[in-house]
PDB file of C-alpha atoms and ligand atoms in Angstrom:
ATOM      1  CA  UNK A   1     111.153 -51.479-107.630  1.00 47.00           C
ATOM      2  CA  UNK A   2     108.785 -48.821-108.808  1.00 53.00           C
ATOM      3  CA  UNK A   3     106.282 -51.476-109.867  1.00 52.00           C
ATOM      4  CA  UNK A   4     106.588 -53.075-106.437  1.00 49.00           C
ATOM      5  CA  UNK A   5     105.981 -49.808-104.644  1.00 51.00           C
ATOM      6  CA  UNK A   6     102.958 -49.145-106.784  1.00 53.00           C
ATOM      7  CA  UNK A   7     101.440 -52.500-106.114  1.00 54.00           C
ATOM      8  CA  UNK A   8     102.214 -52.074-102.440  1.00 50.00           C
ATOM      9  CA  UNK A   9     100.392 -48.761-102.333  1.00 50.00           C
ATOM     10  CA  UNK A  10      97.510 -50.243-104.357  1.00 52.00           C
ATOM     11  CA  UNK A  11      97.360 -53.157-101.952  1.00 50.00           C
ATOM     12  CA  UNK A  12      97.289 -50.803 -98.985  1.00 50.00           C
ATOM     13  CA  UNK A  13      94.545 -48.715-100.554  1.00 49.00           C
ATOM     14  CA  UNK A  14      92.564 -51.879-101.264  1.00 50.00           C
ATOM     15  CA  UNK A  15      93.050 -52.991 -97.733  1.00 52.00           C
ATOM     16  CA  UNK A  16      91.909 -49.618 -96.465  1.00 48.00           C
ATOM     17  CA  UNK A  17      88.792 -49.538 -98.564  1.00 49.00           C
ATOM     18  CA  UNK A  18      87.947 -53.085 -97.582  1.00 51.00           C
ATOM     19  CA  UNK A  19      88.307 -52.062 -93.933  1.00 50.00           C
ATOM     20  CA  UNK A  20      86.093 -49.016 -94.310  1.00 50.00           C
ATOM     21  CA  UNK A  21      83.491 -51.062 -96.180  1.00 50.00           C
ATOM     22  CA  UNK A  22      83.458 -53.559 -93.281  1.00 52.00           C
ATOM     23  CA  UNK A  23      83.163 -50.733 -90.749  1.00 53.00           C
ATOM     24  CA  UNK A  24      80.103 -49.469 -92.650  1.00 60.00           C
ATOM     25  CA  UNK A  25      78.502 -52.925 -92.762  1.00 69.00           C
ATOM     26  CA  UNK A  26      78.854 -53.650 -89.077  1.00 82.00           C
ATOM     27  CA  UNK A  27      76.703 -51.068 -87.330  1.00 94.00           C
ATOM     28  CA  UNK A  28      76.088 -51.396 -83.619  1.00 95.00           C
ATOM     29  CA  UNK A  29      72.514 -52.440 -84.420  1.00 97.00           C
ATOM     30  CA  UNK A  30      73.702 -55.189 -86.714  1.00 97.00           C
ATOM     31  CA  UNK A  31      76.109 -56.476 -84.027  1.00 96.00           C
ATOM     32  CA  UNK A  32      73.223 -56.504 -81.512  1.00 97.00           C
ATOM     33  CA  UNK A  33      71.097 -58.315 -84.024  1.00 97.00           C
ATOM     34  CA  UNK A  34      73.763 -60.923 -84.757  1.00 96.00           C
ATOM     35  CA  UNK A  35      74.376 -61.521 -81.032  1.00 96.00           C
ATOM     36  CA  UNK A  36      70.753 -61.668 -79.837  1.00 96.00           C
ATOM     37  CA  UNK A  37      68.425 -62.433 -82.706  1.00 97.00           C
ATOM     38  CA  UNK A  38      70.087 -64.189 -85.643  1.00 97.00           C
ATOM     39  CA  UNK A  39      70.132 -67.645 -84.046  1.00 96.00           C
ATOM     40  CA  UNK A  40      66.408 -67.807 -84.675  1.00 96.00           C
ATOM     41  CA  UNK A  41      65.583 -65.044 -87.194  1.00 97.00           C
ATOM     42  CA  UNK A  42      68.526 -65.828 -89.448  1.00 97.00           C
ATOM     43  CA  UNK A  43      71.560 -63.728 -90.526  1.00 96.00           C
ATOM     44  CA  UNK A  44      69.382 -61.555 -92.791  1.00 96.00           C
ATOM     45  CA  UNK A  45      66.151 -61.593 -90.807  1.00 98.00           C
ATOM     46  CA  UNK A  46      64.499 -64.060 -93.159  1.00 97.00           C
ATOM     47  CA  UNK A  47      63.626 -66.561 -90.430  1.00 96.00           C
ATOM     48  CA  UNK A  48      66.170 -69.229 -91.235  1.00 95.00           C
ATOM     49  CA  UNK A  49      68.314 -69.163 -88.121  1.00 96.00           C
ATOM     50  CA  UNK A  50      69.831 -72.440 -87.011  1.00 95.00           C
ATOM     51  CA  UNK A  51      67.597 -72.581 -83.913  1.00 94.00           C
ATOM     52  CA  UNK A  52      64.410 -72.049 -85.911  1.00 94.00           C
ATOM     53  CA  UNK A  53      64.348 -75.756 -86.850  1.00 92.00           C
ATOM     54  CA  UNK A  54      63.676 -76.555 -83.158  1.00 92.00           C
ATOM     55  CA  UNK A  55      60.662 -74.255 -82.918  1.00 91.00           C
ATOM     56  CA  UNK A  56      57.202 -75.473 -83.921  1.00 90.00           C
ATOM     57  CA  UNK A  57      56.004 -72.011 -84.994  1.00 91.00           C
ATOM     58  CA  UNK A  58      56.283 -70.287 -88.389  1.00 92.00           C
ATOM     59  CA  UNK A  59      59.185 -67.849 -88.306  1.00 94.00           C
ATOM     60  CA  UNK A  60      58.238 -64.318 -89.298  1.00 96.00           C
ATOM     61  CA  UNK A  61      60.308 -62.628 -91.985  1.00 98.00           C
ATOM     62  CA  UNK A  62      61.705 -59.530 -90.284  1.00 98.00           C
ATOM     63  CA  UNK A  63      62.422 -57.831 -93.641  1.00 98.00           C
ATOM     64  CA  UNK A  64      58.636 -57.679 -94.247  1.00 98.00           C
ATOM     65  CA  UNK A  65      57.584 -55.844 -91.071  1.00 98.00           C
ATOM     66  CA  UNK A  66      56.864 -52.577 -92.951  1.00 98.00           C
ATOM     67  CA  UNK A  67      55.203 -54.287 -95.904  1.00 98.00           C
ATOM     68  CA  UNK A  68      52.923 -56.187 -93.497  1.00 97.00           C
ATOM     69  CA  UNK A  69      52.005 -52.964 -91.808  1.00 97.00           C
ATOM     70  CA  UNK A  70      50.741 -51.008 -94.772  1.00 97.00           C
ATOM     71  CA  UNK A  71      54.220 -49.848 -95.825  1.00 97.00           C
ATOM     72  CA  UNK A  72      55.099 -48.242 -92.509  1.00 97.00           C
ATOM     73  CA  UNK A  73      57.793 -49.738 -90.286  1.00 98.00           C
ATOM     74  CA  UNK A  74      56.076 -50.366 -86.916  1.00 97.00           C
ATOM     75  CA  UNK A  75      58.670 -48.679 -84.684  1.00 97.00           C
ATOM     76  CA  UNK A  76      56.650 -48.793 -81.429  1.00 96.00           C
ATOM     77  CA  UNK A  77      55.668 -52.415 -81.774  1.00 96.00           C
ATOM     78  CA  UNK A  78      59.213 -53.499 -82.615  1.00 97.00           C
ATOM     79  CA  UNK A  79      60.611 -51.480 -79.721  1.00 97.00           C
ATOM     80  CA  UNK A  80      57.971 -53.039 -77.469  1.00 95.00           C
ATOM     81  CA  UNK A  81      58.781 -56.585 -78.622  1.00 95.00           C
ATOM     82  CA  UNK A  82      62.462 -55.990 -77.691  1.00 95.00           C
ATOM     83  CA  UNK A  83      61.936 -54.235 -74.368  1.00 92.00           C
ATOM     84  CA  UNK A  84      59.299 -56.856 -73.401  1.00 88.00           C
ATOM     85  CA  UNK A  85      56.179 -54.659 -73.273  1.00 88.00           C
ATOM     86  CA  UNK A  86      54.849 -56.747 -76.142  1.00 90.00           C
ATOM     87  CA  UNK A  87      55.327 -60.417 -75.354  1.00 87.00           C
ATOM     88  CA  UNK A  88      56.190 -62.934 -77.995  1.00 90.00           C
ATOM     89  CA  UNK A  89      55.925 -66.485 -76.617  1.00 88.00           C
ATOM     90  CA  UNK A  90      59.103 -67.671 -78.291  1.00 89.00           C
ATOM     91  CA  UNK A  91      61.116 -64.746 -76.765  1.00 91.00           C
ATOM     92  CA  UNK A  92      60.259 -65.937 -73.232  1.00 88.00           C
ATOM     93  CA  UNK A  93      58.414 -63.978 -70.587  1.00 82.00           C
ATOM     94  CA  UNK A  94      59.228 -60.382 -69.834  1.00 77.00           C
ATOM     95  CA  UNK A  95      61.564 -61.315 -66.982  1.00 75.00           C
ATOM     96  CA  UNK A  96      63.058 -64.369 -68.634  1.00 78.00           C
ATOM     97  CA  UNK A  97      63.801 -63.377 -72.174  1.00 84.00           C
ATOM     98  CA  UNK A  98      65.829 -65.594 -74.489  1.00 89.00           C
ATOM     99  CA  UNK A  99      68.460 -62.782 -74.751  1.00 89.00           C
ATOM    100  CA  UNK A 100      68.814 -62.433 -70.955  1.00 88.00           C
ATOM    101  CA  UNK A 101      68.898 -58.995 -69.348  1.00 89.00           C
ATOM    102  CA  UNK A 102      70.492 -57.137 -72.276  1.00 92.00           C
ATOM    103  CA  UNK A 103      67.452 -54.944 -73.136  1.00 94.00           C
ATOM    104  CA  UNK A 104      66.025 -54.517 -69.675  1.00 91.00           C
ATOM    105  CA  UNK A 105      67.345 -51.760 -67.369  1.00 89.00           C
ATOM    106  CA  UNK A 106      65.369 -53.326 -64.518  1.00 87.00           C
ATOM    107  CA  UNK A 107      66.996 -56.704 -64.871  1.00 87.00           C
ATOM    108  CA  UNK A 108      70.474 -55.288 -65.366  1.00 87.00           C
ATOM    109  CA  UNK A 109      70.053 -53.391 -62.083  1.00 85.00           C
ATOM    110  CA  UNK A 110      68.863 -56.457 -60.253  1.00 85.00           C
ATOM    111  CA  UNK A 111      71.806 -58.522 -61.514  1.00 83.00           C
ATOM    112  CA  UNK A 112      74.435 -55.783 -61.123  1.00 74.00           C
ATOM    113  CA  UNK A 113      77.435 -57.495 -59.476  1.00 70.00           C
ATOM    114  CA  UNK A 114      79.048 -54.177 -58.563  1.00 72.00           C
ATOM    115  CA  UNK A 115      76.145 -52.862 -56.506  1.00 64.00           C
ATOM    116  CA  UNK A 116      73.615 -50.309 -57.593  1.00 63.00           C
ATOM    117  CA  UNK A 117      74.885 -48.375 -60.625  1.00 72.00           C
ATOM    118  CA  UNK A 118      73.276 -45.100 -61.625  1.00 81.00           C
ATOM    119  CA  UNK A 119      69.767 -46.031 -62.823  1.00 84.00           C
ATOM    120  CA  UNK A 120      69.686 -43.336 -65.424  1.00 88.00           C
ATOM    121  CA  UNK A 121      73.000 -44.469 -66.965  1.00 88.00           C
ATOM    122  CA  UNK A 122      71.708 -48.004 -67.282  1.00 90.00           C
ATOM    123  CA  UNK A 123      68.407 -46.839 -68.734  1.00 92.00           C
ATOM    124  CA  UNK A 124      70.218 -44.733 -71.287  1.00 93.00           C
ATOM    125  CA  UNK A 125      72.526 -47.593 -72.257  1.00 93.00           C
ATOM    126  CA  UNK A 126      69.619 -50.004 -72.681  1.00 94.00           C
ATOM    127  CA  UNK A 127      67.601 -47.466 -74.670  1.00 96.00           C
ATOM    128  CA  UNK A 128      70.599 -46.972 -76.960  1.00 96.00           C
ATOM    129  CA  UNK A 129      70.943 -50.716 -77.591  1.00 96.00           C
ATOM    130  CA  UNK A 130      67.254 -51.113 -78.358  1.00 97.00           C
ATOM    131  CA  UNK A 131      67.186 -48.048 -80.668  1.00 97.00           C
ATOM    132  CA  UNK A 132      70.246 -49.276 -82.582  1.00 97.00           C
ATOM    133  CA  UNK A 133      68.469 -52.626 -83.063  1.00 97.00           C
ATOM    134  CA  UNK A 134      65.246 -50.919 -84.174  1.00 98.00           C
ATOM    135  CA  UNK A 135      67.167 -48.736 -86.643  1.00 97.00           C
ATOM    136  CA  UNK A 136      68.970 -51.800 -87.992  1.00 97.00           C
ATOM    137  CA  UNK A 137      65.665 -53.678 -88.493  1.00 98.00           C
ATOM    138  CA  UNK A 138      64.193 -50.596 -90.191  1.00 98.00           C
ATOM    139  CA  UNK A 139      67.220 -50.542 -92.529  1.00 97.00           C
ATOM    140  CA  UNK A 140      66.707 -54.125 -93.764  1.00 97.00           C
ATOM    141  CA  UNK A 141      63.035 -53.641 -94.834  1.00 98.00           C
ATOM    142  CA  UNK A 142      62.286 -54.704 -98.360  1.00 96.00           C
TER     143      UNK A 142
HETATM  144  C1  HEC B 201      64.401 -68.343 -79.677  1.00 60.76           C
HETATM  145  C2  HEC B 201      64.306 -67.829 -80.967  1.00 60.76           C
HETATM  146  C3  HEC B 201      64.137 -66.296 -81.152  1.00 60.76           C
HETATM  147  C4  HEC B 201      65.043 -65.347 -80.818  1.00 60.76           C
HETATM  148  C5  HEC B 201      66.435 -65.526 -80.200  1.00 60.76           C
HETATM  149  C6  HEC B 201      64.465 -64.098 -81.227  1.00 60.76           C
HETATM  150  N1  HEC B 201      63.201 -64.277 -81.753  1.00 60.76           N
HETATM  151 FE1  HEC B 201      61.965 -62.873 -82.452  1.00 60.76          FE
HETATM  152  N2  HEC B 201      60.532 -64.267 -82.774  1.00 60.76           N
HETATM  153  C7  HEC B 201      60.730 -65.617 -82.676  1.00 60.76           C
HETATM  154  C8  HEC B 201      59.507 -66.315 -83.143  1.00 60.76           C
HETATM  155  C9  HEC B 201      59.308 -67.800 -83.150  1.00 60.76           C
HETATM  156  C10 HEC B 201      58.631 -65.299 -83.437  1.00 60.76           C
HETATM  157  C11 HEC B 201      57.156 -65.517 -83.938  1.00 60.76           C
HETATM  158  C12 HEC B 201      56.263 -65.768 -82.789  1.00 60.76           C
HETATM  159  C13 HEC B 201      54.844 -65.857 -83.111  1.00 60.76           C
HETATM  160  O1  HEC B 201      54.448 -65.658 -84.249  1.00 60.76           O
HETATM  161  O2  HEC B 201      54.109 -66.148 -82.164  1.00 60.76           O
HETATM  162  C14 HEC B 201      59.272 -64.004 -83.255  1.00 60.76           C
HETATM  163  C15 HEC B 201      58.689 -62.778 -83.461  1.00 60.76           C
HETATM  164  C16 HEC B 201      59.384 -61.600 -83.517  1.00 60.76           C
HETATM  165  C17 HEC B 201      58.846 -60.315 -83.960  1.00 60.76           C
HETATM  166  C18 HEC B 201      57.397 -60.026 -84.379  1.00 60.76           C
HETATM  167  C19 HEC B 201      57.322 -60.260 -85.873  1.00 60.76           C
HETATM  168  C20 HEC B 201      55.984 -59.909 -86.442  1.00 60.76           C
HETATM  169  O3  HEC B 201      55.804 -60.227 -87.621  1.00 60.76           O
HETATM  170  O4  HEC B 201      55.167 -59.350 -85.738  1.00 60.76           O
HETATM  171  C21 HEC B 201      59.864 -59.444 -83.875  1.00 60.76           C
HETATM  172  C22 HEC B 201      59.805 -57.916 -84.201  1.00 60.76           C
HETATM  173  C23 HEC B 201      61.018 -60.104 -83.382  1.00 60.76           C
HETATM  174  N3  HEC B 201      60.710 -61.422 -83.169  1.00 60.76           N
HETATM  175  C24 HEC B 201      62.232 -59.518 -83.158  1.00 60.76           C
HETATM  176  C25 HEC B 201      63.293 -60.132 -82.513  1.00 60.76           C
HETATM  177  C26 HEC B 201      64.494 -59.459 -82.169  1.00 60.76           C
HETATM  178  C27 HEC B 201      64.810 -57.976 -82.411  1.00 60.76           C
HETATM  179  C28 HEC B 201      65.298 -60.370 -81.523  1.00 60.76           C
HETATM  180  C29 HEC B 201      66.653 -60.152 -80.922  1.00 60.76           C
HETATM  181  C30 HEC B 201      66.728 -59.149 -79.878  1.00 60.76           C
HETATM  182  C31 HEC B 201      64.599 -61.656 -81.568  1.00 60.76           C
HETATM  183  N4  HEC B 201      63.381 -61.465 -82.148  1.00 60.76           N
HETATM  184  C32 HEC B 201      65.080 -62.835 -81.033  1.00 60.76           C
HETATM  185  C33 HEC B 201      61.862 -66.263 -82.244  1.00 60.76           C
HETATM  186  C34 HEC B 201      63.012 -65.657 -81.745  1.00 60.76           C
END
Protein backbone atom coordinates (compact mmCIF):
# COMPACT_ATOMS: atom_id res chain seq x y z
CA UNK A 1 0.00 0.00 0.00
CA UNK A 2 2.82 2.32 0.94
CA UNK A 3 4.54 1.63 -2.36
CA UNK A 4 1.35 2.37 -4.21
CA UNK A 5 0.89 5.67 -2.40
CA UNK A 6 4.44 6.65 -3.17
CA UNK A 7 4.14 5.89 -6.82
CA UNK A 8 0.82 7.72 -6.88
CA UNK A 9 2.46 10.81 -5.38
CA UNK A 10 5.40 10.46 -7.75
CA UNK A 11 2.99 10.16 -10.65
CA UNK A 12 1.12 13.24 -9.53
CA UNK A 13 4.34 15.20 -9.19
CA UNK A 14 5.44 14.07 -12.62
CA UNK A 15 2.10 15.12 -14.02
CA UNK A 16 2.41 18.49 -12.33
CA UNK A 17 5.90 19.15 -13.61
CA UNK A 18 4.86 18.09 -17.11
CA UNK A 19 1.92 20.51 -16.91
CA UNK A 20 4.08 23.42 -15.77
CA UNK A 21 6.68 22.63 -18.44
CA UNK A 22 3.90 22.78 -21.03
CA UNK A 23 2.63 26.06 -19.62
CA UNK A 24 6.12 27.52 -19.98
CA UNK A 25 6.44 26.33 -23.57
CA UNK A 26 3.16 27.74 -24.78
CA UNK A 27 3.49 31.50 -24.42
CA UNK A 28 0.80 33.75 -25.89
CA UNK A 29 3.27 34.74 -28.59
CA UNK A 30 3.88 31.13 -29.53
CA UNK A 31 0.15 30.48 -29.74
CA UNK A 32 -0.26 33.52 -32.00
CA UNK A 33 2.62 32.27 -34.12
CA UNK A 34 1.18 28.77 -34.41
CA UNK A 35 -2.25 30.12 -35.34
CA UNK A 36 -1.20 32.80 -37.84
CA UNK A 37 2.28 32.10 -39.17
CA UNK A 38 3.32 28.46 -38.88
CA UNK A 39 1.35 27.26 -41.92
CA UNK A 40 3.96 28.98 -44.08
CA UNK A 41 6.95 29.68 -41.84
CA UNK A 42 6.92 26.23 -40.22
CA UNK A 43 6.48 25.17 -36.59
CA UNK A 44 9.96 26.45 -35.64
CA UNK A 45 10.19 29.40 -38.02
CA UNK A 46 12.54 27.58 -40.37
CA UNK A 47 10.35 28.13 -43.44
CA UNK A 48 9.04 24.60 -43.85
CA UNK A 49 5.33 25.14 -43.25
CA UNK A 50 2.94 22.92 -45.18
CA UNK A 51 1.72 25.86 -47.28
CA UNK A 52 5.26 26.91 -48.27
CA UNK A 53 5.30 24.23 -50.99
CA UNK A 54 2.59 26.19 -52.83
CA UNK A 55 4.55 29.44 -52.86
CA UNK A 56 7.08 30.15 -55.59
CA UNK A 57 9.31 32.30 -53.38
CA UNK A 58 12.16 31.28 -51.11
CA UNK A 59 10.93 31.11 -47.53
CA UNK A 60 12.97 33.20 -45.10
CA UNK A 61 14.28 31.52 -41.95
CA UNK A 62 12.71 33.50 -39.11
CA UNK A 63 15.31 32.23 -36.63
CA UNK A 64 17.99 34.15 -38.56
CA UNK A 65 16.43 37.62 -38.47
CA UNK A 66 18.96 38.92 -35.93
CA UNK A 67 21.93 37.25 -37.59
CA UNK A 68 20.92 38.77 -40.95
CA UNK A 69 20.72 42.17 -39.30
CA UNK A 70 24.23 42.40 -37.86
CA UNK A 71 23.29 40.48 -34.68
CA UNK A 72 20.45 42.82 -33.69
CA UNK A 73 16.86 41.59 -33.77
CA UNK A 74 15.02 44.09 -36.05
CA UNK A 75 12.10 44.85 -33.69
CA UNK A 76 10.63 47.74 -35.69
CA UNK A 77 10.76 45.96 -39.01
CA UNK A 78 9.18 42.78 -37.62
CA UNK A 79 6.48 44.81 -35.86
CA UNK A 80 5.85 46.66 -39.13
CA UNK A 81 5.64 43.44 -41.13
CA UNK A 82 2.93 42.19 -38.76
CA UNK A 83 0.89 45.40 -38.45
CA UNK A 84 1.10 45.91 -42.21
CA UNK A 85 3.22 49.06 -42.39
CA UNK A 86 5.87 46.99 -44.15
CA UNK A 87 4.24 44.99 -46.89
CA UNK A 88 5.39 41.50 -47.78
CA UNK A 89 3.74 40.32 -51.01
CA UNK A 90 3.03 36.82 -49.66
CA UNK A 91 1.25 38.28 -46.59
CA UNK A 92 -1.31 40.02 -48.80
CA UNK A 93 -2.02 43.73 -48.96
CA UNK A 94 -2.37 45.81 -45.83
CA UNK A 95 -6.16 45.51 -45.86
CA UNK A 96 -6.30 41.91 -47.00
CA UNK A 97 -3.69 40.08 -44.98
CA UNK A 98 -3.44 36.32 -44.98
CA UNK A 99 -4.20 36.31 -41.23
CA UNK A 100 -7.34 38.44 -41.57
CA UNK A 101 -7.98 41.33 -39.20
CA UNK A 102 -6.20 39.88 -36.17
CA UNK A 103 -3.37 42.46 -36.04
CA UNK A 104 -5.24 45.50 -37.34
CA UNK A 105 -7.29 47.64 -34.95
CA UNK A 106 -8.75 49.47 -37.94
CA UNK A 107 -10.03 46.28 -39.57
CA UNK A 108 -11.36 44.84 -36.31
CA UNK A 109 -13.37 48.03 -35.79
CA UNK A 110 -14.75 47.92 -39.31
CA UNK A 111 -15.81 44.29 -38.88
CA UNK A 112 -17.08 44.61 -35.32
CA UNK A 113 -20.45 42.79 -35.29
CA UNK A 114 -21.44 44.36 -31.96
CA UNK A 115 -21.20 47.96 -33.11
CA UNK A 116 -18.36 50.32 -32.33
CA UNK A 117 -16.30 49.06 -29.41
CA UNK A 118 -13.93 51.36 -27.58
CA UNK A 119 -11.17 52.18 -30.09
CA UNK A 120 -8.52 52.38 -27.40
CA UNK A 121 -9.40 48.95 -26.04
CA UNK A 122 -9.11 47.38 -29.49
CA UNK A 123 -5.83 49.17 -30.17
CA UNK A 124 -4.40 47.98 -26.87
CA UNK A 125 -5.49 44.40 -27.55
CA UNK A 126 -3.97 44.39 -31.04
CA UNK A 127 -0.73 45.97 -29.80
CA UNK A 128 -0.53 43.25 -27.13
CA UNK A 129 -0.97 40.49 -29.70
CA UNK A 130 1.69 41.94 -32.00
CA UNK A 131 4.16 42.52 -29.16
CA UNK A 132 3.72 38.96 -27.88
CA UNK A 133 4.44 37.72 -31.39
CA UNK A 134 7.51 39.98 -31.72
CA UNK A 135 8.83 38.79 -28.32
CA UNK A 136 8.28 35.18 -29.36
CA UNK A 137 10.18 35.68 -32.63
CA UNK A 138 12.98 37.43 -30.72
CA UNK A 139 13.16 34.41 -28.39
CA UNK A 140 13.73 31.89 -31.22
CA UNK A 141 16.73 33.70 -32.73
CA UNK A 142 19.81 31.52 -33.20
C1 LIG B 1 0.97 32.61 -46.80
C2 LIG B 1 2.20 32.26 -46.16
C3 LIG B 1 2.71 33.14 -45.04
C4 LIG B 1 2.11 33.38 -43.82
C5 LIG B 1 0.80 32.82 -43.30
C6 LIG B 1 3.00 34.24 -43.09
N1 LIG B 1 4.10 34.54 -43.85
FE1 LIG B 1 5.66 35.72 -43.34
N2 LIG B 1 6.46 35.53 -45.18
C7 LIG B 1 6.01 34.67 -46.15
C8 LIG B 1 6.92 34.72 -47.30
C9 LIG B 1 6.77 33.92 -48.58
C10 LIG B 1 7.90 35.66 -46.98
C11 LIG B 1 9.07 36.11 -47.85
C12 LIG B 1 8.57 37.10 -48.85
C13 LIG B 1 9.64 37.69 -49.68
O1 LIG B 1 10.82 37.41 -49.49
O2 LIG B 1 9.25 38.47 -50.54
C14 LIG B 1 7.60 36.15 -45.63
C15 LIG B 1 8.34 37.09 -44.95
C16 LIG B 1 8.22 37.38 -43.60
C17 LIG B 1 9.11 38.21 -42.84
C18 LIG B 1 10.33 38.95 -43.37
C19 LIG B 1 11.54 38.06 -43.23
C20 LIG B 1 12.82 38.71 -43.63
O3 LIG B 1 13.83 38.00 -43.70
O4 LIG B 1 12.84 39.91 -43.84
C21 LIG B 1 8.66 38.21 -41.56
C22 LIG B 1 9.27 38.94 -40.35
C23 LIG B 1 7.47 37.40 -41.52
N3 LIG B 1 7.23 36.90 -42.78
C24 LIG B 1 6.72 37.19 -40.40
C25 LIG B 1 5.50 36.54 -40.42
C26 LIG B 1 4.63 36.46 -39.26
C27 LIG B 1 4.97 37.01 -37.89
C28 LIG B 1 3.52 35.79 -39.65
C29 LIG B 1 2.28 35.49 -38.83
C30 LIG B 1 1.61 36.62 -38.23
C31 LIG B 1 3.70 35.43 -41.05
N4 LIG B 1 4.89 35.91 -41.49
C32 LIG B 1 2.76 34.71 -41.81
C33 LIG B 1 4.88 33.88 -46.08
C34 LIG B 1 3.97 33.87 -45.04
